[in-house]
Coordinates of C-alpha atoms in Angstrom, one line a residue:
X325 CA 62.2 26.0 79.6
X326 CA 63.3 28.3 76.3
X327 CA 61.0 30.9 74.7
X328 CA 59.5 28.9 72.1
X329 CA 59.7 31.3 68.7
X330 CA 58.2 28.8 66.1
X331 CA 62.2 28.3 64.6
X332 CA 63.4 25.6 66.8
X333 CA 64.5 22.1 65.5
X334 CA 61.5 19.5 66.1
X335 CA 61.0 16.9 68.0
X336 CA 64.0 14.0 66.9
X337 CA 61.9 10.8 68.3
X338 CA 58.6 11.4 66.2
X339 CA 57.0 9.1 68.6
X340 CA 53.0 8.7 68.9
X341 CA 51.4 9.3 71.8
X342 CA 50.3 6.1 73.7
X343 CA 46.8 5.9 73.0
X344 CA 44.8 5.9 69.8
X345 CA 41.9 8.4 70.6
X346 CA 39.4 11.2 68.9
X347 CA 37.4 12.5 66.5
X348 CA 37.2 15.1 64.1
X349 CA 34.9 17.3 63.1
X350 CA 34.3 20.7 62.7
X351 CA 31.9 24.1 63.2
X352 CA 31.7 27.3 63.1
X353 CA 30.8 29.2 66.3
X354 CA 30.5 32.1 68.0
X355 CA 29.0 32.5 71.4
X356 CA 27.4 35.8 72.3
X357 CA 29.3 38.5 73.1
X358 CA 32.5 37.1 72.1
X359 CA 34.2 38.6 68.7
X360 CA 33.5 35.9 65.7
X361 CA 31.1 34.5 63.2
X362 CA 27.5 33.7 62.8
X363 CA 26.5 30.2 64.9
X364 CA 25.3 28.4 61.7
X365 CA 21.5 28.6 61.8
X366 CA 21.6 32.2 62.9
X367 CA 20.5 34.7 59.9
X368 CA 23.3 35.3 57.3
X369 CA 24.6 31.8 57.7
X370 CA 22.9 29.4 55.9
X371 CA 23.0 28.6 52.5
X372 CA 20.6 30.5 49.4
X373 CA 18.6 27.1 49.5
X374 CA 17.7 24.5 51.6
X375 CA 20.0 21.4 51.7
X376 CA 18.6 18.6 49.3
X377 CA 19.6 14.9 48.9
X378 CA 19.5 12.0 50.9
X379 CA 21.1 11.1 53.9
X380 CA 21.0 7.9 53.8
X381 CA 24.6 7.8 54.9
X382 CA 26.7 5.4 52.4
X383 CA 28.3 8.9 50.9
X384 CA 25.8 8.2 47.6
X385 CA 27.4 5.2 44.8
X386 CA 30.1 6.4 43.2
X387 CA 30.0 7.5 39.4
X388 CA 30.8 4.3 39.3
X389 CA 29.5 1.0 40.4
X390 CA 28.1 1.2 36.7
X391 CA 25.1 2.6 36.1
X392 CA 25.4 6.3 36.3
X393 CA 28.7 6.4 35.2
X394 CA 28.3 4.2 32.2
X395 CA 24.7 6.1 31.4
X396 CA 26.5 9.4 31.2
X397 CA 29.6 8.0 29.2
X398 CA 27.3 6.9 26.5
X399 CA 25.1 9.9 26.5
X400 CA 28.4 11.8 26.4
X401 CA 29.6 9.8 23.1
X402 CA 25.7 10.2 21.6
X403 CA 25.3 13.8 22.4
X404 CA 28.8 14.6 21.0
X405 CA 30.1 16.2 23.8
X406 CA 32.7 13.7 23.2
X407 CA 34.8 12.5 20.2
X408 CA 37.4 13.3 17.4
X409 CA 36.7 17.0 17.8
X410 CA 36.9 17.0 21.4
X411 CA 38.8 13.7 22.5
X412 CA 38.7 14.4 26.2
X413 CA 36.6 15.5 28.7
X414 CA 35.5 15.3 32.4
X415 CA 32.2 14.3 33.9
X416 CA 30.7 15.0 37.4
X417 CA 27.8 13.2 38.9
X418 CA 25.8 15.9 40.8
X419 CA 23.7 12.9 42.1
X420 CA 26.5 11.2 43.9
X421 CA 28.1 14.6 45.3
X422 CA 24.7 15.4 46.6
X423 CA 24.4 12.2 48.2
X424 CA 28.1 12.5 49.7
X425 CA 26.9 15.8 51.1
X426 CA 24.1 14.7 52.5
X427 CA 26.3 11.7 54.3
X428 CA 28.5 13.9 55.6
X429 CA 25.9 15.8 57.6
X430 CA 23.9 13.4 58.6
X431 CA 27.2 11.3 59.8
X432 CA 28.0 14.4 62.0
X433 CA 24.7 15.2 63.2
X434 CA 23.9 11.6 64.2
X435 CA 27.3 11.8 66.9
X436 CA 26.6 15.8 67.8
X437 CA 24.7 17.1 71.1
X438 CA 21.4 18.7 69.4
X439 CA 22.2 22.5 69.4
X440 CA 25.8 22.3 68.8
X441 CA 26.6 24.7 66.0
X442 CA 28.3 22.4 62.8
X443 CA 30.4 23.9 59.9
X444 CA 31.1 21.4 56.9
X445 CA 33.9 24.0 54.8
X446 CA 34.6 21.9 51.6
X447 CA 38.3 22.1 50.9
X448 CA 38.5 24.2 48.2
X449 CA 42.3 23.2 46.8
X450 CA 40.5 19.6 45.8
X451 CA 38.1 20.6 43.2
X452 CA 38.4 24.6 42.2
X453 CA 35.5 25.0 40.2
X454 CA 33.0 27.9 40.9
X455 CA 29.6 25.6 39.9
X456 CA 30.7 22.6 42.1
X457 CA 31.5 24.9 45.2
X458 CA 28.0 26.5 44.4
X459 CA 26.6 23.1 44.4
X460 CA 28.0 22.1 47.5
X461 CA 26.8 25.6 49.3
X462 CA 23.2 24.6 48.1
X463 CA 23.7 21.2 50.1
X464 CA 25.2 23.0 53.3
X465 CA 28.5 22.7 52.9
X466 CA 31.0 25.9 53.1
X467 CA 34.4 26.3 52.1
X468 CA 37.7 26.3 53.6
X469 CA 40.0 28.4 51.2
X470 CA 44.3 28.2 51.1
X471 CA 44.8 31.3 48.8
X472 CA 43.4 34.5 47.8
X473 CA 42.6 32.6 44.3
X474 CA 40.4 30.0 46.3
X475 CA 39.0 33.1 48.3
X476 CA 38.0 34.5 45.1
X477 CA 36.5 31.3 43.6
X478 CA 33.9 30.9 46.8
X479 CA 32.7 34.4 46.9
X480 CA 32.0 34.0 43.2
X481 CA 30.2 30.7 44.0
X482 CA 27.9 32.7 46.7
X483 CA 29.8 30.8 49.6
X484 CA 29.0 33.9 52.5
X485 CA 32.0 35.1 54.6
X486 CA 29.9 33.2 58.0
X487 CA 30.7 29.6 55.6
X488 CA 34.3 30.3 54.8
X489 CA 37.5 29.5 56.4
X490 CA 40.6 30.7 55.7
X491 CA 43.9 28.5 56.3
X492 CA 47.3 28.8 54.3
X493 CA 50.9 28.6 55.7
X494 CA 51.5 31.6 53.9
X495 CA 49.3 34.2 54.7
X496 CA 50.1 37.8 53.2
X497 CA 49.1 41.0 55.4
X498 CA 47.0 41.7 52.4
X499 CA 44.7 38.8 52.6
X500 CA 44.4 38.7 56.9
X501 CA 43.0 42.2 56.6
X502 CA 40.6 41.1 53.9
X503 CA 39.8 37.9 55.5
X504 CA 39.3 39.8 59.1
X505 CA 37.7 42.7 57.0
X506 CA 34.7 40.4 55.8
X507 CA 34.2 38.2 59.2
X508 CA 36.1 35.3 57.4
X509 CA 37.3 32.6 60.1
X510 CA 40.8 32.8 60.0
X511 CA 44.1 30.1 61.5
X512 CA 47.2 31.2 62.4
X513 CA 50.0 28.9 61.3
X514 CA 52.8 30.0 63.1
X515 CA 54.0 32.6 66.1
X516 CA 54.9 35.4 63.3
X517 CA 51.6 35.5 61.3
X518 CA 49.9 36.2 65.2
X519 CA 52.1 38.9 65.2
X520 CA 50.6 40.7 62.3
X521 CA 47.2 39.5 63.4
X522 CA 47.9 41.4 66.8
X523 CA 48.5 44.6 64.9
X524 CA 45.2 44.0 62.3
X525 CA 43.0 43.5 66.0
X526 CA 44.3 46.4 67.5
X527 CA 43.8 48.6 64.3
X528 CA 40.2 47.7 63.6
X529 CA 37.2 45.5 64.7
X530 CA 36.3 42.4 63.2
X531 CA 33.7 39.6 63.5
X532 CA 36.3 36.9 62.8
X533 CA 36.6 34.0 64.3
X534 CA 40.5 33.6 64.8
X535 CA 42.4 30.3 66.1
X536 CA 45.9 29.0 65.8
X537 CA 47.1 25.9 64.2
X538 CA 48.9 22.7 65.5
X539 CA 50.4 20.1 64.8
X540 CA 49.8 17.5 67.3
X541 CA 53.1 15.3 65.6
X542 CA 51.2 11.7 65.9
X543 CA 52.7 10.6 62.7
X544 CA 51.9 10.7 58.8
X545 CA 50.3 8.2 56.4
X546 CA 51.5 6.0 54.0
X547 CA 52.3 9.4 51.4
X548 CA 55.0 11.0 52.9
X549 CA 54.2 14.3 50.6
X550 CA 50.6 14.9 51.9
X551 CA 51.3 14.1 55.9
X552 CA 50.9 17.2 58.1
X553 CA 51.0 15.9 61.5
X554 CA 54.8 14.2 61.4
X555 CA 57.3 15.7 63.1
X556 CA 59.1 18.4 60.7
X557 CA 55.4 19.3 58.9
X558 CA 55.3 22.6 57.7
X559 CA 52.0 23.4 59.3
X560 CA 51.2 25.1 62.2
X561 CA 52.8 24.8 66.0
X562 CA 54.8 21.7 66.6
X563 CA 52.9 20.8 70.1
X564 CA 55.9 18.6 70.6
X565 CA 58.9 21.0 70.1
X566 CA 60.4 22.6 73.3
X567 CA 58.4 25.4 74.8
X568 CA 55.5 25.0 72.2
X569 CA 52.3 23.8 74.3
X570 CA 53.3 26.6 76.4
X571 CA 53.5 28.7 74.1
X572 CA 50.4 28.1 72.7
X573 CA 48.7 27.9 76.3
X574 CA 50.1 31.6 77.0
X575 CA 49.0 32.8 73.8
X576 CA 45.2 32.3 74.2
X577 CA 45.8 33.7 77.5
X578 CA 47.2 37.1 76.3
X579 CA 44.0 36.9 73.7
X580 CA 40.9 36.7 74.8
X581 CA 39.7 37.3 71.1
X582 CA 41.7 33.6 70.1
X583 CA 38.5 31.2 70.1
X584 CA 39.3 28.8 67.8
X585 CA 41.7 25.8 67.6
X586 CA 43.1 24.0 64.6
X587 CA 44.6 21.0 63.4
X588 CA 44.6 19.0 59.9
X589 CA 46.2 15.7 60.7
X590 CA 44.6 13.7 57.6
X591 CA 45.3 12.5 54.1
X592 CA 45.3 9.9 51.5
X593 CA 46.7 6.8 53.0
X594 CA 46.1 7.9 56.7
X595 CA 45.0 5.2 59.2
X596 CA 41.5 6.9 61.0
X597 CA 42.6 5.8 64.3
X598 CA 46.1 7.9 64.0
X599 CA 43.9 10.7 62.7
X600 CA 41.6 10.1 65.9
X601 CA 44.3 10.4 67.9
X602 CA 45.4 13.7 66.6
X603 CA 42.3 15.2 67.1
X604 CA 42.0 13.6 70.9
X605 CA 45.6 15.8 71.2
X606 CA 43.6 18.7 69.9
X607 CA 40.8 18.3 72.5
X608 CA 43.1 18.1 75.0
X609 CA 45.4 21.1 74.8
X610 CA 41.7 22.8 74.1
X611 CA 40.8 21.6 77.8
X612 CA 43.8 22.7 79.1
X613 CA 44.0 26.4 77.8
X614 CA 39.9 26.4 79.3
X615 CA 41.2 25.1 82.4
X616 CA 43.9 27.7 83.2
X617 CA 41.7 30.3 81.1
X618 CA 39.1 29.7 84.0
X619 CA 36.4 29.9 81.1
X620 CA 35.4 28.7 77.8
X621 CA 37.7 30.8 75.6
X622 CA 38.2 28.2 73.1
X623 CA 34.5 27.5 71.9
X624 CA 35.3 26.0 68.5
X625 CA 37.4 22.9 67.5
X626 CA 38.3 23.0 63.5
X627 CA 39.8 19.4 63.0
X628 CA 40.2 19.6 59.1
X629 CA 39.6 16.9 56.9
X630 CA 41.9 14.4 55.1
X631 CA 39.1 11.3 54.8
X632 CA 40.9 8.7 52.7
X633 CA 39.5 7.1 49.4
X634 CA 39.3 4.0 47.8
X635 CA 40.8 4.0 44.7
X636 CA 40.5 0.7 44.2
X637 CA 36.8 -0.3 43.8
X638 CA 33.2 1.5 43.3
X639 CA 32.9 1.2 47.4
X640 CA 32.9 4.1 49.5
X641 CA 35.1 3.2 52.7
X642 CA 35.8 4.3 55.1
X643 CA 32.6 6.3 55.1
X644 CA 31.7 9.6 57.4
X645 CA 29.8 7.3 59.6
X646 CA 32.7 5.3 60.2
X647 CA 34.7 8.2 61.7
X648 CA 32.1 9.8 62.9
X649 CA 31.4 7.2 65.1
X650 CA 35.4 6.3 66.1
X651 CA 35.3 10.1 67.0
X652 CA 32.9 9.7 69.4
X653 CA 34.0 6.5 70.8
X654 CA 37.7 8.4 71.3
X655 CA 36.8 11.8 72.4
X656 CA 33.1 12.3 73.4
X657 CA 33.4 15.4 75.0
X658 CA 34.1 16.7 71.5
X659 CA 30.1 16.5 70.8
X660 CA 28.6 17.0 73.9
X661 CA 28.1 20.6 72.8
X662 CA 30.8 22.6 74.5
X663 CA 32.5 23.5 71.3
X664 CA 31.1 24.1 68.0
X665 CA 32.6 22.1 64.8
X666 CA 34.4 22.2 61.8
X667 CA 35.2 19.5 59.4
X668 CA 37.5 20.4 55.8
X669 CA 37.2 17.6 54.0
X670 CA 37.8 17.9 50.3
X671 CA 38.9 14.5 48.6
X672 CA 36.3 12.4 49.6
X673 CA 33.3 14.3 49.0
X674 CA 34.6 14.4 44.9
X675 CA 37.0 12.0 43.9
X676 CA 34.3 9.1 43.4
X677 CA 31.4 10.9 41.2
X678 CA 33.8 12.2 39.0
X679 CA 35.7 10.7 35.1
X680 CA 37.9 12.1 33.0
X681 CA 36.9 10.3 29.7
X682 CA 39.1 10.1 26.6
X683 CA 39.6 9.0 22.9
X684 CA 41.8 6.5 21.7
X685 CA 43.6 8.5 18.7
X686 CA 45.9 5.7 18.2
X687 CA 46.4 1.7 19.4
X688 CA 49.6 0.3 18.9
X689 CA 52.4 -2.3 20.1
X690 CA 56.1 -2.2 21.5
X691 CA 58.3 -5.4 22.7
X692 CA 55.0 -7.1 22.6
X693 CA 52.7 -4.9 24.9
X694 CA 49.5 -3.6 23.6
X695 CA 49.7 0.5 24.0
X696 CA 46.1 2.7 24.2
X697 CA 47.6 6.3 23.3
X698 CA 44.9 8.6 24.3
X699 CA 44.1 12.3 25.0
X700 CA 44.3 12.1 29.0
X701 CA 47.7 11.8 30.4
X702 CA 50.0 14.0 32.7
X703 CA 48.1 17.1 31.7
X704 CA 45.1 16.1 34.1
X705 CA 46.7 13.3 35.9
X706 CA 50.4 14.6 36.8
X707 CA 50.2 12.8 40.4
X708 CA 49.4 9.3 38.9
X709 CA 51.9 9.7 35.8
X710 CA 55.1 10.8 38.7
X711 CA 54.2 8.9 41.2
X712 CA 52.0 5.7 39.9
X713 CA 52.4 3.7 43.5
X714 CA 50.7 6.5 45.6
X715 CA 48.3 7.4 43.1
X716 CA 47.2 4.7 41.2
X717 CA 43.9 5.4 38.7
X718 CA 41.5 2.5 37.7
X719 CA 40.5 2.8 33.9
X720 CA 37.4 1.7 32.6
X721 CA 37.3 0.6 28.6
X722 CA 34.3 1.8 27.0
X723 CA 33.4 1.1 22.9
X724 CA 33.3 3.7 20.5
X725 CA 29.5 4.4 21.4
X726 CA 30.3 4.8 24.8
X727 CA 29.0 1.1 25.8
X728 CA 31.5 -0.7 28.5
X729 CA 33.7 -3.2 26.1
X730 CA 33.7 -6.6 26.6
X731 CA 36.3 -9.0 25.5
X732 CA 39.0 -11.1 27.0
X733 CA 41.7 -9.1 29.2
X734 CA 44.6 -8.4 27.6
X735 CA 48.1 -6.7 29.6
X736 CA 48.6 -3.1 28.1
X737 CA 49.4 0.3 29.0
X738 CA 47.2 2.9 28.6
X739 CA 49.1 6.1 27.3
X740 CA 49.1 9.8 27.5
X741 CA 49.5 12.7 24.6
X742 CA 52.3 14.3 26.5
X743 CA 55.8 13.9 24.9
X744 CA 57.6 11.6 27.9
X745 CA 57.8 8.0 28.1
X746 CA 56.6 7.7 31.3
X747 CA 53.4 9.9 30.7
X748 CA 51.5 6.5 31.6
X749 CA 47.6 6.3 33.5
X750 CA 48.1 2.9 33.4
X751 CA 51.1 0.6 32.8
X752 CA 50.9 -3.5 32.6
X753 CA 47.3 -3.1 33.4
X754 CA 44.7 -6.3 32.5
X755 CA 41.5 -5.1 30.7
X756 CA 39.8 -5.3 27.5
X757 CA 41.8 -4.5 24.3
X758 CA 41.2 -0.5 23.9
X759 CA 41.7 0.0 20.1
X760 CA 41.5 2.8 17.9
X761 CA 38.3 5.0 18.3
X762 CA 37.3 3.4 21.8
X763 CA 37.6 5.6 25.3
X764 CA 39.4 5.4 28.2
X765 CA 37.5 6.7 31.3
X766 CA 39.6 7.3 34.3
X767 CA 37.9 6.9 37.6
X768 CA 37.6 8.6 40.9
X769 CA 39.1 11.6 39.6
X770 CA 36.5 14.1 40.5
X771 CA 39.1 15.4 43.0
X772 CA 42.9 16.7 42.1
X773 CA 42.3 15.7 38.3
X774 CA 40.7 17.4 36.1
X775 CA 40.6 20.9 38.1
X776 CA 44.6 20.8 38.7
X777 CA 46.1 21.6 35.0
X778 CA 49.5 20.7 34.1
X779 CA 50.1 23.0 30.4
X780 CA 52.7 19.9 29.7
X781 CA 53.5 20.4 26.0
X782 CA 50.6 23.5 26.1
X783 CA 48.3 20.7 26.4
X784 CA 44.7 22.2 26.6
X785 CA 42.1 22.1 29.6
X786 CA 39.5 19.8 28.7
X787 CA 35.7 20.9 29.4
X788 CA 33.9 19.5 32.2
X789 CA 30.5 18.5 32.1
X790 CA 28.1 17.7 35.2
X791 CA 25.0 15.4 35.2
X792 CA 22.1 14.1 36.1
X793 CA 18.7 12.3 35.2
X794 CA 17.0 14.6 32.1
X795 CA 13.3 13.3 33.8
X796 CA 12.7 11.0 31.1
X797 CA 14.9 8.1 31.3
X798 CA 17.8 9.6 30.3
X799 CA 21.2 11.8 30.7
X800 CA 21.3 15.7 30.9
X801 CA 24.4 17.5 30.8
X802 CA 25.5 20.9 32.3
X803 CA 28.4 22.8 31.3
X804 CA 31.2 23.1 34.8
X805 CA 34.3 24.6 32.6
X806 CA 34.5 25.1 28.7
X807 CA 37.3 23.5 27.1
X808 CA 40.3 26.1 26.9
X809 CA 41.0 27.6 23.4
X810 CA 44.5 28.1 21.8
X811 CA 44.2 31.8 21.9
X812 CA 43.7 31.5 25.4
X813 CA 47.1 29.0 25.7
X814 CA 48.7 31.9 23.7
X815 CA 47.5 34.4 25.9
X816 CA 48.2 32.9 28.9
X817 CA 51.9 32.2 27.4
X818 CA 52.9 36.0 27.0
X819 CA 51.4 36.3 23.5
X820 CA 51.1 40.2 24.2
X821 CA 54.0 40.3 24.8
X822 CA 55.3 38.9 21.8
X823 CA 58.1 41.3 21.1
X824 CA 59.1 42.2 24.9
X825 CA 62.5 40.8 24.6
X826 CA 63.6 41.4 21.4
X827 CA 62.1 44.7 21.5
X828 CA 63.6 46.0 25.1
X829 CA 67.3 44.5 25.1

């Protein structure tokens, strides 16, 4: 068999295995006298409050389904946080990501052997905001982090190096020495970045849990763009490529501090039994590295996250209790309390408590079409507005005092501010007639919207509001992100540097 190096052409069939098997889930865990992290539980791991919310395991009702969401949209228009002065902005329901929280755990701990240590690391990259990561921290959940920006964002939200993870297919020797230098659980994507972690080991002790990443190469989802487990994914060890599994194998061999194992095989349009079946790979090569080990080096299986959402209704499906329970049914040696867990899901803790909401400035017609043009387009929705099919929004029409609008449905497109044609939320879509002065509230876009800017014409950040009942009946806001300000588009567009090039050359 070749040396595997990590540069070799992948596997040409792609095929899946044969059976459609596993779990996921994840935890951080570090048995006694091995190097790594606190077992969560264990003093400097747990959150600066207890974890609040029900657990009543539906993932809470989305923003949606009416109430809440059409409560704060009004409140929003009555309050003024929303209008002609500021036509757009976006709204969080802490209520529903509490209850989301609250369903993830209990999903997980329903499945789990009592005792097994159980890390929930909220993937950062989904919804970058410093009061919603403090917010999930305060409801048990830690954070799994893809750059030293995201690092940055979690230790400002109080998220403890015990409740952080660290995964990025780019890793700089820069940020493994800070992550191992604070006790942060680190992956290793690839054959080279265990290199440099084999130097950053020998030169100095750490409490870091450390793993390696595969790819178990089952297959992607319906998005081509957001699978990681097909066969020419750019993340971690292609367990399918010539010499790989060996590889791997040899390398926890030659490393008694590698404790971890990792694999992210889901995303948006990914069936749960193909991601089940990635993790039962997971589990397996896991056993087999014990096995040859002669001992449980391996204590801790990090299966990553990549729950899909329903865009297309209020419901929350499939909920954490649905693969919780497929994950047992598949693998359930994965919870009988030989490893530890940890779970990275990002997406479907957020996308469905939060709205971007926005103004109709104008209402129009062209070749007979109705046309809404309003303050939200590619700016906050860029993935809907390129690639509509993958990532279609629905669009609530709300009056110009916030109250859902009633009215026969009428076929229109619902426009952008951004100088394209195709900067489009919605295009041919039946609803209400949105006229001038009404709102247009995007939905399920607590997740990837509003938190990933696209400066599209210099378009502004809008300001982000969470809420919640005020105790009296009624809506009370919270400020998440102020809206940007044009000095600060001007600053962040070189305006200090105004006379650089005309001045230098």
């Amino acid at each position: 068999m070749a040396a595997y190096t990590g540069t070799g052409d992948a596997d040409a069939t792609g095929e899946e295995p044969d059976d459609p098997t596993k779990k996921l889930d994840a935890v951080p865990y570090a048995p006694e006298g091995k190097p790594g992290g606190t077992a969560v539980g264990e003093p400097g791991s747990t959150p600066d409050s207890e974890p609040r919310g029900s657990s009543d395991g539906d993932q809470g009702p989305a923003v949606g389904g009416g109430s809440r969401r059409d409560e704060a949209v009004r409140a929003a228009v009555e309050q003024g946080l929303v209008g002609p002065a500021t036509p757009i902005i976006g709204l969080l329901d802490v209520t529903g990501i509490r209850a989301s929280a609250a369903a993830l755990r209990a999903a997980f701990d329903a499945v789990t052997a009592p005792g097994t240590p159980v890390l929930h690391a909220f993937a950062v990259k989904a919804t970058p905001l410093v009061p919603v990561l403090r917010l999930l921290h305060r409801e048990g959940i830690g954070a799994e982090v893809a750059s030293p920006g995201e690092l940055a964002l979690a230790r400002a939200a109080g998220v403890p190096p015990a409740r952080t993870v660290l995964d990025s297919p780019a890793k700089t020797p820069a940020e493994l020495r800070e992550a191992l230098a604070l006790g942060i659980a680190v992956n290793a994507d690839n054959p080279q970045e265990l290199d440099r972690l084999d130097a950053l080991v020998r030169s100095a002790s750490t409490r870091s849990p450390i793993g390696i990443r595969v790819n178990p190469q089952v297959g992607g989802g319906s998005i081509g763009a957001l699978s990681t487990a097909t066969a020419t994914s750019k993340f971690g060890v292609a367990l399918r490529d010539e010499g790989a599994r060996e590889w791997v194998v040899r390398a926890y061999l030659d490393r008694p501090w590698l404790t971890r194992l990792h694999a992210h095989s889901g995303s948006q349009g990914m069936p749960l039994e193909l991601m089940a079946r990635a993790v039962t790979e997971t589990y397996g090569l896991a056993e087999e590295v014990n096995e040859r080990a002669g001992r449980r080096q391996i204590d801790t299986l990090d299966i990553g996250g990549g729950l899909p959402v329903n865009f297309g209704s209020d419901t929350h499906t499939p909920t954490y209790e649905e693969y919780a329970r497929l994950l047992a049914e598949t693998v359930p040696g994965l919870f009988d309390g030989r490893y530890g867990l940890v779970t990275e899901f990002g997406r479907s803790l957020l996308a469905k408590h939060g709205v971007v909401l926005a103004r109709v400035e104008y209402a129009k017609s062209a070749g007979g079409r109705a046309i809404a043009v309003t303050h939200a387009g590619v700016q906050v929705a860029a993935r809907t507005v390129y690639a509509p099919k993958s990532w279609p929004l629905r669009v609530a029409a709300y009056d110009p005092k916030g109250r859902p609008k009633a009215g026969p449905d009428v076929v229109q497109d619902v426009a952008g501010p951004a100088c394209f044609a195709g900067d489009l939320l919605a295009e041919g879509r039946s609803m209400p007639l949105l006229e001038q002065g009404d709102y247009a509230a995007a939905l399920d876009t607590g997740a990837y919207y509003f938190a990933h800017h696209y400066a599209y014409n210099s378009l502004a950040r809008p300001g982000i509001h969470g809420f919640g009942p005020d105790g009296a009946g009624g809506v009370r806001f919270a400020v998440v992100r102020t809206p940007q300000t044009l000095d600060e588009i001007v600053a962040e567009s070189g305006g200090a540097h105004a006379g650089s090039l005309t001045g230098t050359f």
